[in-house]
Amino acid sequence: MLATARWLGRELGLPGAPGEDVADRLGTLRSIVWQAFRITGGQAILIMAWSGLGRDGRLDEDGLEREVGRLLPRTGDLDHGAVDRDRFAHRMPRRMLLTATQDDLPVHLPGESRLVSYGHSRLLVLRGRAAGPDGDGALLDVEFQAVRGMRVRPVYRDLVIDHAPGSPAPGTDAEAVAAMDALLGPDPAGNDHRLLLAHRDGRDFVVCHRFRVHRPAPAKATA
């Protein structure tokens, strides 16, 4: 990803390109990468946050590689609305507020959580209620985007989602990590998030490119 972004930046006169068309050039960079490679629209937007583009971006080189990862060329036509169609088909709210990412793990869903969708966009969604000292119990949609592999069940109780340990101690964590490795093999480049789903009855796992937690946006007030 990093080498591609640098090359495209040079071709477009970035970083630090003078003139009022810098924003247009940044938009072109995002569009080219999104159309040419198998990344999501959200990942394409994250490219704009790379500090190497000569702006005050929040992502350094390691952050860019972690969030976007190795680029794979697209082999078919773009499907602009796959994720939104998956959400709509399962009656999920279209207006959502991002409340957590993989940087905020672990995430605890203390009550019952259910698998509500898995679509052709490889978007896996669990729905449950929030934990927290305020006990607000807000509805949460936990999204695993661009799933590469998983072992999940339809219903969980007292679920904790966290990064899989690199060297797990013998026991249920080690069994789940071994099953993950057997299914997908190691990920030496570190482009995927290897997540353990700990619950009352054991451990499951999901390997995905991005992890997001959303809650429905509050309804707009009407006069």
PDB file of C-alpha atoms in Angstrom:
ATOM      1  CA  MET A   1       0.000   0.000   0.000  1.00  0.00           C
ATOM      2  CA  LEU A   2       2.710   2.449   0.999  1.00  0.00           C
ATOM      3  CA  ALA A   3       4.705   2.062  -2.226  1.00  0.00           C
ATOM      4  CA  THR A   4       1.558   2.449  -4.339  1.00  0.00           C
ATOM      5  CA  ALA A   5       0.427   5.564  -2.462  1.00  0.00           C
ATOM      6  CA  ARG A   6       3.868   7.149  -2.824  1.00  0.00           C
ATOM      7  CA  TRP A   7       4.006   6.436  -6.553  1.00  0.00           C
ATOM      8  CA  LEU A   8       0.514   7.791  -7.177  1.00  0.00           C
ATOM      9  CA  GLY A   9       1.323  10.825  -5.050  1.00  0.00           C
ATOM     10  CA  ARG A  10       4.369  11.606  -7.187  1.00  0.00           C
ATOM     11  CA  GLU A  11       2.339  11.171 -10.370  1.00  0.00           C
ATOM     12  CA  LEU A  12      -0.284  13.594  -9.049  1.00  0.00           C
ATOM     13  CA  GLY A  13       2.226  16.107  -7.739  1.00  0.00           C
ATOM     14  CA  LEU A  14       1.816  15.171  -4.082  1.00  0.00           C
ATOM     15  CA  PRO A  15       2.779  15.642  -1.296  1.00  0.00           C
ATOM     16  CA  GLY A  16       2.948  19.372  -0.756  1.00  0.00           C
ATOM     17  CA  ALA A  17       1.665  20.228  -4.222  1.00  0.00           C
ATOM     18  CA  PRO A  18       1.117  24.000  -4.473  1.00  0.00           C
ATOM     19  CA  GLY A  19      -2.049  25.621  -5.719  1.00  0.00           C
ATOM     20  CA  GLU A  20      -5.761  25.401  -5.044  1.00  0.00           C
ATOM     21  CA  ASP A  21      -6.144  22.049  -6.797  1.00  0.00           C
ATOM     22  CA  VAL A  22      -4.471  20.047  -3.999  1.00  0.00           C
ATOM     23  CA  ALA A  23      -7.833  18.871  -2.687  1.00  0.00           C
ATOM     24  CA  ASP A  24      -8.789  17.735  -6.186  1.00  0.00           C
ATOM     25  CA  ARG A  25      -5.539  15.784  -6.497  1.00  0.00           C
ATOM     26  CA  LEU A  26      -6.125  14.122  -3.138  1.00  0.00           C
ATOM     27  CA  GLY A  27      -9.619  13.157  -4.243  1.00  0.00           C
ATOM     28  CA  THR A  28      -8.199  11.720  -7.445  1.00  0.00           C
ATOM     29  CA  LEU A  29      -5.690   9.652  -5.461  1.00  0.00           C
ATOM     30  CA  ARG A  30      -8.463   8.228  -3.290  1.00  0.00           C
ATOM     31  CA  SER A  31     -10.648   7.466  -6.308  1.00  0.00           C
ATOM     32  CA  ILE A  32      -7.863   5.746  -8.261  1.00  0.00           C
ATOM     33  CA  VAL A  33      -6.872   3.472  -5.382  1.00  0.00           C
ATOM     34  CA  TRP A  34     -10.490   2.578  -4.613  1.00  0.00           C
ATOM     35  CA  GLN A  35     -11.367   1.780  -8.220  1.00  0.00           C
ATOM     36  CA  ALA A  36      -8.184  -0.165  -8.951  1.00  0.00           C
ATOM     37  CA  PHE A  37      -7.876  -2.238  -5.796  1.00  0.00           C
ATOM     38  CA  ARG A  38     -10.101  -4.378  -3.600  1.00  0.00           C
ATOM     39  CA  ILE A  39     -10.593  -2.010  -0.675  1.00  0.00           C
ATOM     40  CA  THR A  40     -13.720  -0.536   0.865  1.00  0.00           C
ATOM     41  CA  GLY A  41     -14.885   3.040   0.448  1.00  0.00           C
ATOM     42  CA  GLY A  42     -13.989   3.634   4.096  1.00  0.00           C
ATOM     43  CA  GLN A  43     -10.434   2.446   3.537  1.00  0.00           C
ATOM     44  CA  ALA A  44     -10.161   4.752   0.541  1.00  0.00           C
ATOM     45  CA  ILE A  45     -11.150   7.674   2.761  1.00  0.00           C
ATOM     46  CA  LEU A  46      -8.511   6.634   5.309  1.00  0.00           C
ATOM     47  CA  ILE A  47      -5.829   7.049   2.644  1.00  0.00           C
ATOM     48  CA  MET A  48      -6.552  10.776   2.830  1.00  0.00           C
ATOM     49  CA  ALA A  49      -5.512  10.694   6.505  1.00  0.00           C
ATOM     50  CA  TRP A  50      -1.948   9.570   5.690  1.00  0.00           C
ATOM     51  CA  SER A  51       0.594  12.134   6.884  1.00  0.00           C
ATOM     52  CA  GLY A  52       2.795  11.333   3.881  1.00  0.00           C
ATOM     53  CA  LEU A  53       0.452  13.323   1.629  1.00  0.00           C
ATOM     54  CA  GLY A  54       1.908  16.556   2.953  1.00  0.00           C
ATOM     55  CA  ARG A  55      -1.052  17.422   5.168  1.00  0.00           C
ATOM     56  CA  ASP A  56      -1.676  17.053   8.887  1.00  0.00           C
ATOM     57  CA  GLY A  57      -2.863  13.473   8.570  1.00  0.00           C
ATOM     58  CA  ARG A  58      -3.403  11.302  11.631  1.00  0.00           C
ATOM     59  CA  LEU A  59      -2.001   8.114  10.066  1.00  0.00           C
ATOM     60  CA  ASP A  60       1.729   7.471   9.904  1.00  0.00           C
ATOM     61  CA  GLU A  61       3.229   4.818   7.618  1.00  0.00           C
ATOM     62  CA  ASP A  62       2.517   1.987  10.047  1.00  0.00           C
ATOM     63  CA  GLY A  63      -1.049   3.200  10.494  1.00  0.00           C
ATOM     64  CA  LEU A  64      -1.612   3.312   6.741  1.00  0.00           C
ATOM     65  CA  GLU A  65      -0.372  -0.243   6.325  1.00  0.00           C
ATOM     66  CA  ARG A  66      -2.460  -1.440   9.263  1.00  0.00           C
ATOM     67  CA  GLU A  67      -5.703   0.168   8.082  1.00  0.00           C
ATOM     68  CA  VAL A  68      -5.426  -0.452   4.340  1.00  0.00           C
ATOM     69  CA  GLY A  69      -2.884  -3.241   4.098  1.00  0.00           C
ATOM     70  CA  ARG A  70      -1.685  -5.115   1.048  1.00  0.00           C
ATOM     71  CA  LEU A  71      -3.476  -4.038  -2.119  1.00  0.00           C
ATOM     72  CA  LEU A  72      -5.130  -6.634  -4.339  1.00  0.00           C
ATOM     73  CA  PRO A  73      -6.263  -5.582  -7.842  1.00  0.00           C
ATOM     74  CA  ARG A  74      -9.977  -5.602  -8.516  1.00  0.00           C
ATOM     75  CA  THR A  75     -11.035  -8.328 -10.935  1.00  0.00           C
ATOM     76  CA  GLY A  76     -14.691  -7.366 -11.391  1.00  0.00           C
ATOM     77  CA  ASP A  77     -16.941  -4.354 -11.626  1.00  0.00           C
ATOM     78  CA  LEU A  78     -17.297  -2.039  -8.647  1.00  0.00           C
ATOM     79  CA  ASP A  79     -20.240  -2.718  -6.361  1.00  0.00           C
ATOM     80  CA  HIS A  80     -20.807   0.638  -4.711  1.00  0.00           C
ATOM     81  CA  GLY A  81     -23.624  -0.325  -2.404  1.00  0.00           C
ATOM     82  CA  ALA A  82     -22.925  -3.876  -1.241  1.00  0.00           C
ATOM     83  CA  VAL A  83     -22.515  -3.076   2.446  1.00  0.00           C
ATOM     84  CA  ASP A  84     -25.516  -0.751   2.531  1.00  0.00           C
ATOM     85  CA  ARG A  85     -27.652  -3.380   0.782  1.00  0.00           C
ATOM     86  CA  ASP A  86     -26.610  -5.954   3.381  1.00  0.00           C
ATOM     87  CA  ARG A  87     -27.650  -3.578   6.146  1.00  0.00           C
ATOM     88  CA  PHE A  88     -30.969  -2.792   4.467  1.00  0.00           C
ATOM     89  CA  ALA A  89     -31.786  -6.442   3.773  1.00  0.00           C
ATOM     90  CA  HIS A  90     -31.486  -7.242   7.472  1.00  0.00           C
ATOM     91  CA  ARG A  91     -33.437  -4.156   8.600  1.00  0.00           C
ATOM     92  CA  MET A  92     -30.403  -2.565  10.144  1.00  0.00           C
ATOM     93  CA  PRO A  93     -30.451   1.216  10.711  1.00  0.00           C
ATOM     94  CA  ARG A  94     -28.960   3.125   7.815  1.00  0.00           C
ATOM     95  CA  ARG A  95     -27.869   6.108   9.960  1.00  0.00           C
ATOM     96  CA  MET A  96     -25.229   4.856  12.360  1.00  0.00           C
ATOM     97  CA  LEU A  97     -22.699   6.453  14.702  1.00  0.00           C
ATOM     98  CA  LEU A  98     -19.217   4.932  14.884  1.00  0.00           C
ATOM     99  CA  THR A  99     -18.414   4.326  18.563  1.00  0.00           C
ATOM    100  CA  ALA A 100     -15.422   1.946  18.526  1.00  0.00           C
ATOM    101  CA  THR A 101     -12.789   0.418  16.254  1.00  0.00           C
ATOM    102  CA  GLN A 102     -10.136  -2.266  16.638  1.00  0.00           C
ATOM    103  CA  ASP A 103      -8.079   0.293  18.574  1.00  0.00           C
ATOM    104  CA  ASP A 104     -10.720   0.314  21.323  1.00  0.00           C
ATOM    105  CA  LEU A 105     -10.797  -3.426  22.049  1.00  0.00           C
ATOM    106  CA  PRO A 106     -11.813  -5.224  24.173  1.00  0.00           C
ATOM    107  CA  VAL A 107     -15.564  -4.733  23.646  1.00  0.00           C
ATOM    108  CA  HIS A 108     -17.958  -6.301  26.147  1.00  0.00           C
ATOM    109  CA  LEU A 109     -21.581  -7.227  25.368  1.00  0.00           C
ATOM    110  CA  PRO A 110     -22.863  -8.476  28.730  1.00  0.00           C
ATOM    111  CA  GLY A 111     -26.290  -9.762  27.740  1.00  0.00           C
ATOM    112  CA  GLU A 112     -27.423 -11.706  24.704  1.00  0.00           C
ATOM    113  CA  SER A 113     -25.863 -11.005  21.289  1.00  0.00           C
ATOM    114  CA  ARG A 114     -27.118 -12.433  18.026  1.00  0.00           C
ATOM    115  CA  LEU A 115     -25.627 -12.894  14.589  1.00  0.00           C
ATOM    116  CA  VAL A 116     -27.961 -10.837  12.394  1.00  0.00           C
ATOM    117  CA  SER A 117     -26.299 -10.854   8.977  1.00  0.00           C
ATOM    118  CA  TYR A 118     -23.517 -12.098   6.783  1.00  0.00           C
ATOM    119  CA  GLY A 119     -23.697 -10.876   3.197  1.00  0.00           C
ATOM    120  CA  HIS A 120     -21.829 -11.194  -0.061  1.00  0.00           C
ATOM    121  CA  SER A 121     -19.836  -8.072   0.837  1.00  0.00           C
ATOM    122  CA  ARG A 122     -18.278 -10.241   3.617  1.00  0.00           C
ATOM    123  CA  LEU A 123     -19.830  -8.004   6.265  1.00  0.00           C
ATOM    124  CA  LEU A 124     -20.536  -9.993   9.441  1.00  0.00           C
ATOM    125  CA  VAL A 125     -22.747  -8.288  12.014  1.00  0.00           C
ATOM    126  CA  LEU A 126     -23.516  -9.162  15.632  1.00  0.00           C
ATOM    127  CA  ARG A 127     -26.164  -7.193  17.494  1.00  0.00           C
ATOM    128  CA  GLY A 128     -26.190  -6.761  21.257  1.00  0.00           C
ATOM    129  CA  ARG A 129     -26.372  -4.244  24.073  1.00  0.00           C
ATOM    130  CA  ALA A 130     -23.643  -1.998  25.416  1.00  0.00           C
ATOM    131  CA  ALA A 131     -21.932  -2.407  28.755  1.00  0.00           C
ATOM    132  CA  GLY A 132     -20.629   0.418  30.877  1.00  0.00           C
ATOM    133  CA  PRO A 133     -20.761   2.106  34.253  1.00  0.00           C
ATOM    134  CA  ASP A 134     -23.783   4.152  33.196  1.00  0.00           C
ATOM    135  CA  GLY A 135     -25.649   0.976  32.253  1.00  0.00           C
ATOM    136  CA  ASP A 136     -27.245   2.640  29.269  1.00  0.00           C
ATOM    137  CA  GLY A 137     -27.716  -0.715  27.502  1.00  0.00           C
ATOM    138  CA  ALA A 138     -27.696   0.947  24.081  1.00  0.00           C
ATOM    139  CA  LEU A 139     -28.233  -1.200  21.007  1.00  0.00           C
ATOM    140  CA  LEU A 140     -24.952  -1.932  19.218  1.00  0.00           C
ATOM    141  CA  ASP A 141     -24.157  -3.357  15.811  1.00  0.00           C
ATOM    142  CA  VAL A 142     -20.715  -4.950  15.840  1.00  0.00           C
ATOM    143  CA  GLU A 143     -19.330  -5.132  12.309  1.00  0.00           C
ATOM    144  CA  PHE A 144     -16.497  -7.337  11.059  1.00  0.00           C
ATOM    145  CA  GLN A 145     -15.677  -6.001   7.594  1.00  0.00           C
ATOM    146  CA  ALA A 146     -13.990  -7.958   4.789  1.00  0.00           C
ATOM    147  CA  VAL A 147     -14.048 -11.221   6.728  1.00  0.00           C
ATOM    148  CA  ARG A 148     -11.432 -13.767   5.688  1.00  0.00           C
ATOM    149  CA  GLY A 149     -12.440 -16.565   8.006  1.00  0.00           C
ATOM    150  CA  MET A 150     -14.543 -17.233  11.083  1.00  0.00           C
ATOM    151  CA  ARG A 151     -15.961 -19.689  13.558  1.00  0.00           C
ATOM    152  CA  VAL A 152     -19.109 -18.197  15.037  1.00  0.00           C
ATOM    153  CA  ARG A 153     -22.431 -19.271  16.516  1.00  0.00           C
ATOM    154  CA  PRO A 154     -25.870 -17.678  16.175  1.00  0.00           C
ATOM    155  CA  VAL A 155     -26.276 -16.560  19.801  1.00  0.00           C
ATOM    156  CA  TYR A 156     -23.806 -15.431  22.474  1.00  0.00           C
ATOM    157  CA  ARG A 157     -24.171 -14.536  26.135  1.00  0.00           C
ATOM    158  CA  ASP A 158     -21.680 -12.363  28.014  1.00  0.00           C
ATOM    159  CA  LEU A 159     -19.473 -11.843  24.960  1.00  0.00           C
ATOM    160  CA  VAL A 160     -16.031 -10.213  25.051  1.00  0.00           C
ATOM    161  CA  ILE A 161     -14.281  -9.420  21.755  1.00  0.00           C
ATOM    162  CA  ASP A 162     -10.522  -8.833  21.875  1.00  0.00           C
ATOM    163  CA  HIS A 163      -7.329  -9.290  19.888  1.00  0.00           C
ATOM    164  CA  ALA A 164      -6.091 -12.864  19.745  1.00  0.00           C
ATOM    165  CA  PRO A 165      -2.909 -13.242  21.822  1.00  0.00           C
ATOM    166  CA  GLY A 166       0.235 -14.027  19.889  1.00  0.00           C
ATOM    167  CA  SER A 167       1.329 -16.704  22.359  1.00  0.00           C
ATOM    168  CA  PRO A 168      -1.787 -17.897  24.174  1.00  0.00           C
ATOM    169  CA  ALA A 169      -1.516 -19.953  27.332  1.00  0.00           C
ATOM    170  CA  PRO A 170      -2.787 -23.541  27.081  1.00  0.00           C
ATOM    171  CA  GLY A 171      -6.565 -23.687  27.231  1.00  0.00           C
ATOM    172  CA  THR A 172      -9.512 -22.334  25.305  1.00  0.00           C
ATOM    173  CA  ASP A 173      -7.621 -19.325  23.883  1.00  0.00           C
ATOM    174  CA  ALA A 174      -4.885 -21.598  22.538  1.00  0.00           C
ATOM    175  CA  GLU A 175      -7.437 -23.945  20.957  1.00  0.00           C
ATOM    176  CA  ALA A 176      -9.169 -21.084  19.178  1.00  0.00           C
ATOM    177  CA  VAL A 177      -5.888 -19.612  17.918  1.00  0.00           C
ATOM    178  CA  ALA A 178      -4.807 -23.058  16.663  1.00  0.00           C
ATOM    179  CA  ALA A 179      -8.136 -23.433  14.833  1.00  0.00           C
ATOM    180  CA  MET A 180      -7.654 -19.994  13.314  1.00  0.00           C
ATOM    181  CA  ASP A 181      -4.166 -20.880  12.111  1.00  0.00           C
ATOM    182  CA  ALA A 182      -5.389 -24.205  10.704  1.00  0.00           C
ATOM    183  CA  LEU A 183      -8.129 -22.460   8.748  1.00  0.00           C
ATOM    184  CA  LEU A 184      -6.197 -19.499   7.374  1.00  0.00           C
ATOM    185  CA  GLY A 185      -2.529 -19.976   8.154  1.00  0.00           C
ATOM    186  CA  PRO A 186      -0.368 -17.254   9.738  1.00  0.00           C
ATOM    187  CA  ASP A 187      -0.521 -13.619   8.668  1.00  0.00           C
ATOM    188  CA  PRO A 188       3.121 -12.495   8.804  1.00  0.00           C
ATOM    189  CA  ALA A 189       2.327  -9.141   7.162  1.00  0.00           C
ATOM    190  CA  GLY A 190      -0.149  -8.309   9.933  1.00  0.00           C
ATOM    191  CA  ASN A 191      -2.775  -7.013   7.507  1.00  0.00           C
ATOM    192  CA  ASP A 192      -5.683  -8.762   9.239  1.00  0.00           C
ATOM    193  CA  HIS A 193      -7.207  -8.409  12.668  1.00  0.00           C
ATOM    194  CA  ARG A 194      -7.350 -11.784  14.403  1.00  0.00           C
ATOM    195  CA  LEU A 195     -10.083 -11.500  16.999  1.00  0.00           C
ATOM    196  CA  LEU A 196     -11.224 -13.866  19.725  1.00  0.00           C
ATOM    197  CA  LEU A 197     -14.874 -14.014  20.770  1.00  0.00           C
ATOM    198  CA  ALA A 198     -14.837 -15.135  24.409  1.00  0.00           C
ATOM    199  CA  HIS A 199     -18.146 -16.306  25.877  1.00  0.00           C
ATOM    200  CA  ARG A 200     -19.521 -18.549  28.580  1.00  0.00           C
ATOM    201  CA  ASP A 201     -19.144 -21.717  26.536  1.00  0.00           C
ATOM    202  CA  GLY A 202     -15.688 -21.216  25.058  1.00  0.00           C
ATOM    203  CA  ARG A 203     -13.950 -19.231  22.333  1.00  0.00           C
ATOM    204  CA  ASP A 204     -14.765 -18.478  18.720  1.00  0.00           C
ATOM    205  CA  PHE A 205     -12.902 -16.245  16.292  1.00  0.00           C
ATOM    206  CA  VAL A 206     -13.152 -13.894  13.335  1.00  0.00           C
ATOM    207  CA  VAL A 207     -10.326 -12.819  11.026  1.00  0.00           C
ATOM    208  CA  CYS A 208     -11.218  -9.604   9.225  1.00  0.00           C
ATOM    209  CA  HIS A 209      -9.709  -6.490   7.741  1.00  0.00           C
ATOM    210  CA  ARG A 210     -11.585  -3.984   9.889  1.00  0.00           C
ATOM    211  CA  PHE A 211     -13.641  -4.011  13.086  1.00  0.00           C
ATOM    212  CA  ARG A 212     -16.263  -1.375  13.815  1.00  0.00           C
ATOM    213  CA  VAL A 213     -18.953  -0.869  16.449  1.00  0.00           C
ATOM    214  CA  HIS A 214     -21.936   1.349  15.618  1.00  0.00           C
ATOM    215  CA  ARG A 215     -25.007   2.490  17.456  1.00  0.00           C
ATOM    216  CA  PRO A 216     -28.067   3.934  15.712  1.00  0.00           C
ATOM    217  CA  ALA A 217     -27.984   7.677  15.324  1.00  0.00           C
ATOM    218  CA  PRO A 218     -30.641   9.550  17.317  1.00  0.00           C
ATOM    219  CA  ALA A 219     -33.702  10.494  15.323  1.00  0.00           C
ATOM    220  CA  LYS A 220     -33.787  14.085  14.109  1.00  0.00           C
ATOM    221  CA  ALA A 221     -36.075  16.303  16.119  1.00  0.00           C
ATOM    222  CA  THR A 222     -39.174  17.476  14.306  1.00  0.00           C
ATOM    223  CA  ALA A 223     -40.940  20.744  14.902  1.00  0.00           C
TER     224      ALA A 223
END
